[in-house]
Coordinates of N, CA, C and O in Angstrom, one line a residue:
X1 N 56.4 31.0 19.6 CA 55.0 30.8 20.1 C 54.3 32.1 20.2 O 53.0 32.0 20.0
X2 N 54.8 33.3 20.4 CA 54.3 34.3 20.9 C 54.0 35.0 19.7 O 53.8 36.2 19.8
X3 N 54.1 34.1 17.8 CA 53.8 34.5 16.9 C 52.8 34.2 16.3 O 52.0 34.9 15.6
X4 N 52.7 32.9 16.5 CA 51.7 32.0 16.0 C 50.4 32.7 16.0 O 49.9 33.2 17.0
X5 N 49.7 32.6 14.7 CA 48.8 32.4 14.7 C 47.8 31.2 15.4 O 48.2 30.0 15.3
X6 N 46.6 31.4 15.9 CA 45.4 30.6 16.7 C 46.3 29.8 18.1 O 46.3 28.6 18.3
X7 N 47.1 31.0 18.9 CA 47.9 30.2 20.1 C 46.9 30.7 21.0 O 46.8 30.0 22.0
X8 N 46.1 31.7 20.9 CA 44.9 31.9 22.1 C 43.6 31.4 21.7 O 42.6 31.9 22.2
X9 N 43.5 30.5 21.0 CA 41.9 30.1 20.5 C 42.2 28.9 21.4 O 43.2 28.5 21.8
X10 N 41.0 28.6 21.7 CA 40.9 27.5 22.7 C 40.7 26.2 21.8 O 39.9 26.3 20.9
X11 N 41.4 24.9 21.9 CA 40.9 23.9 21.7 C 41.3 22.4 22.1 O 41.8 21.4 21.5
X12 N 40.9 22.7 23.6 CA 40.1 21.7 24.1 C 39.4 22.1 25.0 O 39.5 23.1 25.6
X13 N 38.4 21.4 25.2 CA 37.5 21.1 26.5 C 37.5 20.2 27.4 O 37.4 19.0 27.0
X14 N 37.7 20.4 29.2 CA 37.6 19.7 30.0 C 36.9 19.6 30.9 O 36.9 20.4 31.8
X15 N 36.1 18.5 30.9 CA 35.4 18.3 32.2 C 34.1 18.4 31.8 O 34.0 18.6 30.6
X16 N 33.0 18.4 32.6 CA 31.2 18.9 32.4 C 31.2 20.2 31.8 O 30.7 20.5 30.7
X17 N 32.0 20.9 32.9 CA 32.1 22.2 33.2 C 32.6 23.3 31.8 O 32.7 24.5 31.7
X18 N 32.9 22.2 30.7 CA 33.9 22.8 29.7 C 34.4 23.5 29.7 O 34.0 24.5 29.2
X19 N 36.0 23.6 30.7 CA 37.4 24.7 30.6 C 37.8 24.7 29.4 O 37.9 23.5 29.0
X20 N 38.1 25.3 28.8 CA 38.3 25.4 27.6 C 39.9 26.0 27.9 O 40.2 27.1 28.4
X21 N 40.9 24.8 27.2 CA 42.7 25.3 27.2 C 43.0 25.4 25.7 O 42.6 24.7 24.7
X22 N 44.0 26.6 25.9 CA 44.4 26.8 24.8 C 45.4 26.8 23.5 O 45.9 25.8 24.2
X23 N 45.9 26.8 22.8 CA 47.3 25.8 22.3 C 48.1 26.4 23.0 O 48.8 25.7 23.6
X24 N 48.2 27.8 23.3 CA 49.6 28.1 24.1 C 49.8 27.2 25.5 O 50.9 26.8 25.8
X25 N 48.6 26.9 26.4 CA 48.9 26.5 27.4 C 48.8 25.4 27.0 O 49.6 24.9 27.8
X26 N 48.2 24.2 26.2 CA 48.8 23.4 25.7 C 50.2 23.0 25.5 O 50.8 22.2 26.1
X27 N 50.3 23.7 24.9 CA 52.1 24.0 24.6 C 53.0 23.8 26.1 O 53.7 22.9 26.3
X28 N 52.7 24.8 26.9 CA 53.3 25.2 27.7 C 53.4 24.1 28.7 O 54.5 23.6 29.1
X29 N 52.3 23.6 29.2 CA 52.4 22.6 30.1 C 52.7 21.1 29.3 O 52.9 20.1 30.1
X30 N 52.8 20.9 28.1 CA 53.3 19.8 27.4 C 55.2 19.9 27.6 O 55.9 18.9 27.7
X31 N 55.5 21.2 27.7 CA 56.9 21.6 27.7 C 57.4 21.4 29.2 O 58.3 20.7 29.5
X32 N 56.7 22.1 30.0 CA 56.9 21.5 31.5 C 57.2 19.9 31.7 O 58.1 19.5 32.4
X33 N 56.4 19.3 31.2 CA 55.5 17.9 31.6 C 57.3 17.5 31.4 O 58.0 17.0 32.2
X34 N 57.5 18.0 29.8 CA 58.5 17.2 29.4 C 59.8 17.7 30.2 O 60.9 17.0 30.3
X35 N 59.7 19.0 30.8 CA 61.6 19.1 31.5 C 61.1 18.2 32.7 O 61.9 17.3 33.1
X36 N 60.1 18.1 33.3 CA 60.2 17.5 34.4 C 60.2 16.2 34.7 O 60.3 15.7 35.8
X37 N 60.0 15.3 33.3 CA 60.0 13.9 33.2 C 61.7 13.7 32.5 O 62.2 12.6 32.3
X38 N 62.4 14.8 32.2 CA 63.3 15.0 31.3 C 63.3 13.8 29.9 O 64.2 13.1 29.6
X39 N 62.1 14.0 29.2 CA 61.9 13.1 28.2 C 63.3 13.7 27.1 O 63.8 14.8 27.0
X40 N 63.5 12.2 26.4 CA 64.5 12.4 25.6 C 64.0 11.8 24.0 O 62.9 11.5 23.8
X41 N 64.8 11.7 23.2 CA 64.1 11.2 21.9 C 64.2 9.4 21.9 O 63.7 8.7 21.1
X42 N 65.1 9.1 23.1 CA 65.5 8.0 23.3 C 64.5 6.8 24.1 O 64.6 5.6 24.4
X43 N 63.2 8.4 24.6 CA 62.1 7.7 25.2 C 61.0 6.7 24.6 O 60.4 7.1 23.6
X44 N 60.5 5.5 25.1 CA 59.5 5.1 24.6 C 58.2 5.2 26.1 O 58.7 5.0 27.3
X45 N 57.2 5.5 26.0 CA 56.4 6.0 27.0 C 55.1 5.0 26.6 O 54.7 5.2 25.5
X46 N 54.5 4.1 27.1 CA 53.3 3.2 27.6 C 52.5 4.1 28.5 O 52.7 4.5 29.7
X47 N 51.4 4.3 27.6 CA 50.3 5.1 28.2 C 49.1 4.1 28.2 O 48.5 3.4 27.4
X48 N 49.0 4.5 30.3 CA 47.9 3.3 30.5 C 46.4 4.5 30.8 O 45.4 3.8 31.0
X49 N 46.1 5.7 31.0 CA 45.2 6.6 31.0 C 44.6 6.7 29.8 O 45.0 6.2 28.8
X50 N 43.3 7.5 29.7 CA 42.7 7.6 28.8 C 43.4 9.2 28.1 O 43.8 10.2 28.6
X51 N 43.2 8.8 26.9 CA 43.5 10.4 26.2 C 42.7 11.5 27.1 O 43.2 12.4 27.7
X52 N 41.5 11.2 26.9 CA 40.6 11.8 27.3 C 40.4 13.1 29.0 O 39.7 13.9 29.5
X53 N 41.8 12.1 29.2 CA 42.3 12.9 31.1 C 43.4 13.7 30.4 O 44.0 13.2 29.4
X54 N 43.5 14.7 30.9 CA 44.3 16.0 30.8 C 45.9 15.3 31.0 O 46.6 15.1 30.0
X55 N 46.2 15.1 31.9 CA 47.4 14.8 32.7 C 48.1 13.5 31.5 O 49.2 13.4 31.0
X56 N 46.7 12.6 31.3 CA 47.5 11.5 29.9 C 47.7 12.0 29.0 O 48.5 11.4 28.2
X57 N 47.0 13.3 28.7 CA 47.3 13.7 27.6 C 48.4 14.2 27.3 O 49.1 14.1 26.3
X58 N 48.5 14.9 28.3 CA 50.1 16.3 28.4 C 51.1 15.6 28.1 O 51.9 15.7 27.2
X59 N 51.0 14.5 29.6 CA 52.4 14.0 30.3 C 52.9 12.4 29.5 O 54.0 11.8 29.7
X60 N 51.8 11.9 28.7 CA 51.7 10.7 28.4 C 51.7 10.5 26.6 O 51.9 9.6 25.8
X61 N 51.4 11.6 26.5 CA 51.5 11.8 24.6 C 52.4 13.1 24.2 O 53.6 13.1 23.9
X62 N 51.6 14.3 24.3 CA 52.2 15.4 23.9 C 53.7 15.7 24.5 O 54.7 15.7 23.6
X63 N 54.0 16.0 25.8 CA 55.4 15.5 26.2 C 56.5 14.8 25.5 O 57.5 15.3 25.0
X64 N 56.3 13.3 25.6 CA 57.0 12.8 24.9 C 57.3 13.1 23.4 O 58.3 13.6 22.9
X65 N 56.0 12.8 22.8 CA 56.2 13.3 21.3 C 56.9 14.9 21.1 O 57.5 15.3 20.1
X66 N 56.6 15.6 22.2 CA 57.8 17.2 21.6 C 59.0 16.8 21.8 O 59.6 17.0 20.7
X67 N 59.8 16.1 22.9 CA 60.8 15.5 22.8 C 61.5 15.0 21.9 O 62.7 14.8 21.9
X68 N 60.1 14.5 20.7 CA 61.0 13.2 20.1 C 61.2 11.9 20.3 O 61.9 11.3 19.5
X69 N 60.6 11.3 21.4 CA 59.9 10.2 21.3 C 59.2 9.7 21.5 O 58.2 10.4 21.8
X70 N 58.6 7.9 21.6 CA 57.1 7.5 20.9 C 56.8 7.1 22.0 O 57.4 7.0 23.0
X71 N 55.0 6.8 21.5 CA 54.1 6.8 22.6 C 53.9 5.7 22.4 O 54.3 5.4 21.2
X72 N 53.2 4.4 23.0 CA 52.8 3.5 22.5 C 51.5 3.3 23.3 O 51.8 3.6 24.5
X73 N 50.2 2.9 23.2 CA 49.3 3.1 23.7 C 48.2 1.2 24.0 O 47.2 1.2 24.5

């Protein structure tokens, strides 16, 4: 990660206020999300939030899917 090219460019925006996060912390808190739900590839995850909330995003798509497994929406 600490190679990548565009890991400090921002892309997303949250809120009115547009915070703008960036792939590394992307990354970072998708990786969290996932030790602490201990997702496995063996997971299937029902996401009832909107993409659009931070938290469904992380913990409810990206999470799983780094894991390895599916999201169903």
């Amino acid at each position: 990660d600490t190679e990548t090219a565009g890991r400090e460019e921002p892309c997303l925006a949250l809120g009115d206020q547009a915070a703008w996060i960036s792939h590394r912390q992307l990354l970072h808190d998708a990786r969290a999300a996932m030790a602490t739900h201990a997702f496995t590839p063996v997971h299937r995850t029902l996401v009832c939030t909107p993409f659009t909330d931070y938290n469904g995003l992380v913990h409810g798509v990206l999470a799983p899917l780094l894991a390895g497994g599916a999201v169903l929406s």
